mmCIF file with all atom_site columns, C-alpha atoms in Angstrom:
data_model
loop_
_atom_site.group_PDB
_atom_site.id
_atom_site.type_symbol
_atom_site.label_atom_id
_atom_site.label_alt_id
_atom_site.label_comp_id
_atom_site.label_asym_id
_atom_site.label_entity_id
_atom_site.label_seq_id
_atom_site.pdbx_PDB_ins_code
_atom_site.Cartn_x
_atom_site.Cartn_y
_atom_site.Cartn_z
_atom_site.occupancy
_atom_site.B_iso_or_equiv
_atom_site.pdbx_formal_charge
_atom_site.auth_seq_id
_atom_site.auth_comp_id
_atom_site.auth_asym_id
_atom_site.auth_atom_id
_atom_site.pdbx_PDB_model_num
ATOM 1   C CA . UNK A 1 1   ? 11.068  19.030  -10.256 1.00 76.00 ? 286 UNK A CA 1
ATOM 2   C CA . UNK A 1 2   ? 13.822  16.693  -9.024  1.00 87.00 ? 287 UNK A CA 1
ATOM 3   C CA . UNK A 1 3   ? 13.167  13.554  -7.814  1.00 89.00 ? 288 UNK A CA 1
ATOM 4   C CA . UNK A 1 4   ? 15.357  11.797  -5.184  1.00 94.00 ? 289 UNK A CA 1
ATOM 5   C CA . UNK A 1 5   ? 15.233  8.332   -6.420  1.00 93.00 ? 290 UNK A CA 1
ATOM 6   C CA . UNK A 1 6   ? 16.913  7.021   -3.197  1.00 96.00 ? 291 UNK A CA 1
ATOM 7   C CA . UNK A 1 7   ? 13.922  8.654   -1.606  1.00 96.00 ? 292 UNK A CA 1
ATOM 8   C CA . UNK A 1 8   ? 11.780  7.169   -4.073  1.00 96.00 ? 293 UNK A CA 1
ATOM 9   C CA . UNK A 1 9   ? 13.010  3.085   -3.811  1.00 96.00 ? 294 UNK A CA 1
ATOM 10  C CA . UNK A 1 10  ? 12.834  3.301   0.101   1.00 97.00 ? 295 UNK A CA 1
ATOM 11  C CA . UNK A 1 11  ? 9.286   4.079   -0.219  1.00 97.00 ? 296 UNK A CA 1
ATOM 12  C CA . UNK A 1 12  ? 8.287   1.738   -2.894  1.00 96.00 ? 297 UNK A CA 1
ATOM 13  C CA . UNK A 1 13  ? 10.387  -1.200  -0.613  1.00 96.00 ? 298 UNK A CA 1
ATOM 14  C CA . UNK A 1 14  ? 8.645   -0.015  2.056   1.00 95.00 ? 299 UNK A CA 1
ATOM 15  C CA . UNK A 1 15  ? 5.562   -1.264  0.620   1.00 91.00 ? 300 UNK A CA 1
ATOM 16  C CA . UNK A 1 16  ? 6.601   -4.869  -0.104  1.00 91.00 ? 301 UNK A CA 1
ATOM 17  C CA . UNK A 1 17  ? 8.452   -4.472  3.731   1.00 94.00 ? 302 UNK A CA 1
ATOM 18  C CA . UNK A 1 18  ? 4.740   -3.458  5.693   1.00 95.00 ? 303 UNK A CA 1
ATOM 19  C CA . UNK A 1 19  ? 3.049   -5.833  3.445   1.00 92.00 ? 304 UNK A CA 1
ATOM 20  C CA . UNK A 1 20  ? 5.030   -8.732  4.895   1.00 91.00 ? 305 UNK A CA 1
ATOM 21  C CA . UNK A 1 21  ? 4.771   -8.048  8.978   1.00 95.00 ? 306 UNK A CA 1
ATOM 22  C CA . UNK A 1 22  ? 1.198   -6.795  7.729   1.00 94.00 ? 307 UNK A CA 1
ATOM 23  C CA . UNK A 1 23  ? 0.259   -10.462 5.829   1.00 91.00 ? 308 UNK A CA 1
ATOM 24  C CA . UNK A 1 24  ? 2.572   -12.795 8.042   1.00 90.00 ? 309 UNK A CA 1
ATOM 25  C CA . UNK A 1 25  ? 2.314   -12.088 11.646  1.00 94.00 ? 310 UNK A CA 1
ATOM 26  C CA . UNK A 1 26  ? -0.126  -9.705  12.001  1.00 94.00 ? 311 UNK A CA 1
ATOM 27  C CA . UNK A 1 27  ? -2.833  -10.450 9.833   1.00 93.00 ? 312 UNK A CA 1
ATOM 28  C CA . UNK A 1 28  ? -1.929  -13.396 7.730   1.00 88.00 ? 313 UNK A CA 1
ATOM 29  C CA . UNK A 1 29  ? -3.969  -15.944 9.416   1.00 88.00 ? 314 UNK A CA 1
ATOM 30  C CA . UNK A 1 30  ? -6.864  -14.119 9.093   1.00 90.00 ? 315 UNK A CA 1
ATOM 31  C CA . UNK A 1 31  ? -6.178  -12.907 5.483   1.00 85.00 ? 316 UNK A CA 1
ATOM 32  C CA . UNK A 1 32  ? -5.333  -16.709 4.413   1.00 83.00 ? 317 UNK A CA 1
ATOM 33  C CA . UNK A 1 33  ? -9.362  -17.226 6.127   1.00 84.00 ? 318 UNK A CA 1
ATOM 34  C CA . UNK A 1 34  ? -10.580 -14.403 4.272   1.00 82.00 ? 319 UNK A CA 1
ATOM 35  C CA . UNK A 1 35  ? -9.214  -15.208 1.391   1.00 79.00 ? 320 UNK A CA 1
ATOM 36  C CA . UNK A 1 36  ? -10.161 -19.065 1.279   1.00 72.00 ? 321 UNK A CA 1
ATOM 37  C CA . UNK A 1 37  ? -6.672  -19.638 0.439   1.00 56.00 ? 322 UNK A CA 1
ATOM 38  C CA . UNK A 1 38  ? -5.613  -23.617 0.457   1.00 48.00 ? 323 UNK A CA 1
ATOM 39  C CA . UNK A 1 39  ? -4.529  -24.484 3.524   1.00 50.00 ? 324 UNK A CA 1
ATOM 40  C CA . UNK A 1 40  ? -1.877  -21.440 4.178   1.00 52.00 ? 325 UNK A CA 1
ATOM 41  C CA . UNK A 1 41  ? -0.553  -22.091 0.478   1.00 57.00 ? 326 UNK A CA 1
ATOM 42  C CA . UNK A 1 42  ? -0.047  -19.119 -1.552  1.00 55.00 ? 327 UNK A CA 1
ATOM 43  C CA . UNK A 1 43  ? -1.704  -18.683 -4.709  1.00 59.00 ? 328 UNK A CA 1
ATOM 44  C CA . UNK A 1 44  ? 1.021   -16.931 -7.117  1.00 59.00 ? 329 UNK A CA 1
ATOM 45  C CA . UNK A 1 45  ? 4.380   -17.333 -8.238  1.00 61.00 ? 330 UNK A CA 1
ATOM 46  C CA . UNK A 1 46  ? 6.895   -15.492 -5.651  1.00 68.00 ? 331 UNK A CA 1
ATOM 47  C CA . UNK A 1 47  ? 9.441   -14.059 -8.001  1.00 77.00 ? 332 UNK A CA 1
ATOM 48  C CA . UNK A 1 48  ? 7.083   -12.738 -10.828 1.00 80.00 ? 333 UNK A CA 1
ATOM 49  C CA . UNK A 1 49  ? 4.744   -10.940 -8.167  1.00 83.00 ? 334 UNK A CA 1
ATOM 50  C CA . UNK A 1 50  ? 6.958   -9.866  -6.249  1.00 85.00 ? 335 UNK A CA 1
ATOM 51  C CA . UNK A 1 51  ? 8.738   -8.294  -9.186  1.00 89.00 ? 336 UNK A CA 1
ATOM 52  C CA . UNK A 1 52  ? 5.523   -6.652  -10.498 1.00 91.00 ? 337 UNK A CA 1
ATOM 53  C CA . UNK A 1 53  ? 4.313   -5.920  -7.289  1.00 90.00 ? 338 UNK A CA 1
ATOM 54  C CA . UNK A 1 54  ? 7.602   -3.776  -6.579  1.00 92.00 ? 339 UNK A CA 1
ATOM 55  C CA . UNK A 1 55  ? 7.117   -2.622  -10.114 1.00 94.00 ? 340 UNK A CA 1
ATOM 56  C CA . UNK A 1 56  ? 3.591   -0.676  -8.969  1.00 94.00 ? 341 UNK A CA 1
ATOM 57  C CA . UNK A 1 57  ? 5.252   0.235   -5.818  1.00 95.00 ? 342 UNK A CA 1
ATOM 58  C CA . UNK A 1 58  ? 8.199   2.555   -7.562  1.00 96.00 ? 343 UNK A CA 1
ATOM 59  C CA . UNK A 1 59  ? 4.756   4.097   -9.682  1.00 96.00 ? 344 UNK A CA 1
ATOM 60  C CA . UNK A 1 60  ? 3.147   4.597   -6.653  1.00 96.00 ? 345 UNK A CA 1
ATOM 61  C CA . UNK A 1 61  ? 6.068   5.918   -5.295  1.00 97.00 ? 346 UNK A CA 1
ATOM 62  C CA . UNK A 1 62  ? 6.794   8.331   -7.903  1.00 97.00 ? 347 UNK A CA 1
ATOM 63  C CA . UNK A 1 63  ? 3.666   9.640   -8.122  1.00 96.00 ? 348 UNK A CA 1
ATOM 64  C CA . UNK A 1 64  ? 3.206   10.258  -4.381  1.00 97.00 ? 349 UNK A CA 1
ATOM 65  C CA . UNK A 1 65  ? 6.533   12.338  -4.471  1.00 97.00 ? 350 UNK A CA 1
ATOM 66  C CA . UNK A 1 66  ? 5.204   14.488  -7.202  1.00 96.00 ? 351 UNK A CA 1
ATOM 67  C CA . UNK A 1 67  ? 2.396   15.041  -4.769  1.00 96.00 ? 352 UNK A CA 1
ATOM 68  C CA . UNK A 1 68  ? 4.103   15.934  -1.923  1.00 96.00 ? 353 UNK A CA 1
ATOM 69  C CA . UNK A 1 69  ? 6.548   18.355  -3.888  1.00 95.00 ? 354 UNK A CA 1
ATOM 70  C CA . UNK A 1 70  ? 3.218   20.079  -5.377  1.00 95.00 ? 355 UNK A CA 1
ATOM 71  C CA . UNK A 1 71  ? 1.697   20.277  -1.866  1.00 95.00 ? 356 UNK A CA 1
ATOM 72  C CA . UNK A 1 72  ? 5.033   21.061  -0.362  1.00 95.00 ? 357 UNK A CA 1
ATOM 73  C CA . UNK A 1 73  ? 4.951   18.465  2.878   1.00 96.00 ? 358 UNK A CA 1
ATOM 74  C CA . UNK A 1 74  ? 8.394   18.935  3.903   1.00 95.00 ? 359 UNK A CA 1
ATOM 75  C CA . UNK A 1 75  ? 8.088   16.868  7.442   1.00 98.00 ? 360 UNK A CA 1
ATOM 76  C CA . UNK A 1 76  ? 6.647   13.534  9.004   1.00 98.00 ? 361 UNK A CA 1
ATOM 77  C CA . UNK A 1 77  ? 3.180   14.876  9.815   1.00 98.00 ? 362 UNK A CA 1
ATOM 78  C CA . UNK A 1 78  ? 2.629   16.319  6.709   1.00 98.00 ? 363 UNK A CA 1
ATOM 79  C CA . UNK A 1 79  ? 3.710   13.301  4.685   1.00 98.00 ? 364 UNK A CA 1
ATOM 80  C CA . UNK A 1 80  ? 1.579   11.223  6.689   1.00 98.00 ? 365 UNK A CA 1
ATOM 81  C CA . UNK A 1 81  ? -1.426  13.630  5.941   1.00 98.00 ? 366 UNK A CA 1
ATOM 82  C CA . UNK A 1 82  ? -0.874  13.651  2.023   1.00 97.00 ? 367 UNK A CA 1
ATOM 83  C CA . UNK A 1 83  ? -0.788  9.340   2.231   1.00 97.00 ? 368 UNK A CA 1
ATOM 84  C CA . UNK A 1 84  ? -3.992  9.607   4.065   1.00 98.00 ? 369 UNK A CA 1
ATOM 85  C CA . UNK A 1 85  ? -5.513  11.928  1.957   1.00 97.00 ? 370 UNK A CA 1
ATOM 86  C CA . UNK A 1 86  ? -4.539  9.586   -0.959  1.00 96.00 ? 371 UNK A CA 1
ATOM 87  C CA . UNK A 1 87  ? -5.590  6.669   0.673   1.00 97.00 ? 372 UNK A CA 1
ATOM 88  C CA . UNK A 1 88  ? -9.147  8.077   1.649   1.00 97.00 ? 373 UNK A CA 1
ATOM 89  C CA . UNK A 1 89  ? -9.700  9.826   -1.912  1.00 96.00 ? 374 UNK A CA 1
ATOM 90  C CA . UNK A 1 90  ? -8.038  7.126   -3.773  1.00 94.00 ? 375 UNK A CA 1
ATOM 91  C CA . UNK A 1 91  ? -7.427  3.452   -2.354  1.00 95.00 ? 376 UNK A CA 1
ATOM 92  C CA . UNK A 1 92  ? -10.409 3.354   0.120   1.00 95.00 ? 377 UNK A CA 1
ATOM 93  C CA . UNK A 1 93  ? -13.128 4.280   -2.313  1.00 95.00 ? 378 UNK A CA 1
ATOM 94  C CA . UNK A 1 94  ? -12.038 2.289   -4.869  1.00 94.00 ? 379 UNK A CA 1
ATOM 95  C CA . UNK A 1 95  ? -11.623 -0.960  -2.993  1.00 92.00 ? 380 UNK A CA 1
ATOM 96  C CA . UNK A 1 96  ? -14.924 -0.235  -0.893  1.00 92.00 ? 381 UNK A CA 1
ATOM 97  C CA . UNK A 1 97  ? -16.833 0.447   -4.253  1.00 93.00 ? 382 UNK A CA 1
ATOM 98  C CA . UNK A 1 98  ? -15.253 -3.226  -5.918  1.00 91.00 ? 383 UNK A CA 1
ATOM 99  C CA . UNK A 1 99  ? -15.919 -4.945  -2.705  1.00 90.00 ? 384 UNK A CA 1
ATOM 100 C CA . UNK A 1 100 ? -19.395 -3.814  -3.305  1.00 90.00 ? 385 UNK A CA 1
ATOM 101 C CA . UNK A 1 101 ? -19.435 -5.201  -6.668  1.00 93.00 ? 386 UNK A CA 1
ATOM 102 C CA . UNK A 1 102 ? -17.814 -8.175  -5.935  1.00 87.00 ? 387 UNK A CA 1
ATOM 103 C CA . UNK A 1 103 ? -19.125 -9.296  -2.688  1.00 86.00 ? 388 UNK A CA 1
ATOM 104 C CA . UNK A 1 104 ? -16.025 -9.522  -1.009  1.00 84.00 ? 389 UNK A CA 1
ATOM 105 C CA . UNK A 1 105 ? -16.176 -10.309 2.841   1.00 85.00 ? 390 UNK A CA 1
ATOM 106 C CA . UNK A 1 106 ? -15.814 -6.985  4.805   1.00 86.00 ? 391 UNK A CA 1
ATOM 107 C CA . UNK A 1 107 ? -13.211 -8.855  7.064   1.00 88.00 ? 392 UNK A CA 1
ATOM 108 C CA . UNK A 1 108 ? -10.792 -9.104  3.713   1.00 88.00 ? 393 UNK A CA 1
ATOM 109 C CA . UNK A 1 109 ? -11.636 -5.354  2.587   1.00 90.00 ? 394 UNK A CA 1
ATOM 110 C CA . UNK A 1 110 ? -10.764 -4.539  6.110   1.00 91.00 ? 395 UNK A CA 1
ATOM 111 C CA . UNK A 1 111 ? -7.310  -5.933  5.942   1.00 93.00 ? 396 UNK A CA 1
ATOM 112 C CA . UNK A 1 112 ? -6.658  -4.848  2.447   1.00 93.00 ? 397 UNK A CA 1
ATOM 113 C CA . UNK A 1 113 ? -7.241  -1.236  3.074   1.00 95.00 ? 398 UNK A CA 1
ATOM 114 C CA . UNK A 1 114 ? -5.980  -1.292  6.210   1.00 96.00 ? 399 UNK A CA 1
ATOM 115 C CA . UNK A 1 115 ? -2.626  -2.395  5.008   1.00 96.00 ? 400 UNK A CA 1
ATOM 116 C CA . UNK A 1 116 ? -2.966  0.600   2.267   1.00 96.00 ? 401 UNK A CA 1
ATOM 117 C CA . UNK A 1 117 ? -3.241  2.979   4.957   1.00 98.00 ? 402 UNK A CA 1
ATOM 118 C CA . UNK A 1 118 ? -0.668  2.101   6.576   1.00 98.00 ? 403 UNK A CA 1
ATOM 119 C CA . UNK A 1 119 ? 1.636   1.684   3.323   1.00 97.00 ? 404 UNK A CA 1
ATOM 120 C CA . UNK A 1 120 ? 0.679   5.105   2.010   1.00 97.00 ? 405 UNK A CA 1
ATOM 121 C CA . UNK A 1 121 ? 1.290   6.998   5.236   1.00 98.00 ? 406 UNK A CA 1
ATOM 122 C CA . UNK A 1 122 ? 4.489   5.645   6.081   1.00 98.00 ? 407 UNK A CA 1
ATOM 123 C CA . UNK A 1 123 ? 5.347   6.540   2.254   1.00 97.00 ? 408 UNK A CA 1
ATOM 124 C CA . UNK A 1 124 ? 4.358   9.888   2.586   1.00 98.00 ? 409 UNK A CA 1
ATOM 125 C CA . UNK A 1 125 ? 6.014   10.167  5.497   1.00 98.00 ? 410 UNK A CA 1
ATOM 126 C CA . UNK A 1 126 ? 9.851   8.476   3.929   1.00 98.00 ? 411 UNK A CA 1
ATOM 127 C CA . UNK A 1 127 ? 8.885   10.715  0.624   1.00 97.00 ? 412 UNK A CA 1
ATOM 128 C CA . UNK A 1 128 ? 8.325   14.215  2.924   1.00 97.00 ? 413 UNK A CA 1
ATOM 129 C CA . UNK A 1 129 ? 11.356  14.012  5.284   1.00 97.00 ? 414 UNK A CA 1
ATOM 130 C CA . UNK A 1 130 ? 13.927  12.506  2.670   1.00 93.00 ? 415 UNK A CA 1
ATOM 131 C CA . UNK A 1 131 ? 13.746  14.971  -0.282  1.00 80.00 ? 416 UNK A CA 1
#
């Protein structure tokens, strides 16, 4: 199986690129309140996060194409479906089951996993069209 790596780096960037219009304008505010962040401060170090963060992105990214190539989602809707399906199975269990666990505030787990969704379809989406 070839990979188109192109293909690949769009839709890990296109994680970092959602993540920003999904934590700045339209759900920052209320993540920053969720989170009990200081006063709108963040609480990492921007280049070494972001660096790792893009890191996971290109594994998730990989991995999702592998998926789509076994299921053979050759168009939008289809690469949508497999980045829901992945997000249901996958993100939204997971981060439901530790929000359990941890007793994190449903309004934070709601904006987490939202912003998966939407990351994961709109990678399936890049990964199925541009093969």
């Amino acid at each position: 199986m070839e990979l188109n790596y192109l293909a690949v780096m769009a839709a890990a960037l296109s994680g970092l690129v959602v993540g920003a219009i999904w934590y700045g304008p339209l759900f920052g505010r209320q993540w920053l309140l969720a989170s009990q962040a200081e006063s709108g401060r963040p609480r990492f170090a921007f280049p070494g996060v972001y660096s790792v963060a893009l890191l996971l992105s290109m594994i998730a990214a990989i991995i999702m194409a592998m998926i789509i190539h076994a299921f053979h989602a050759t168009n939008a809707a289809q690469g949508a479906l497999v980045g829901f399906l992945m997000w249901l199975g996958l993100i939204a269990t997971v981060r439901l089951t530790e929000a359990l666990f941890n007793r994190t505030s449903l309004r934070m787990v709601l904006i987490d996993a939202g912003y998966r969704l939407v990351w994961t379809v709109v990678m399936g989406m890049i990964l199925a069209v541009w093969r």
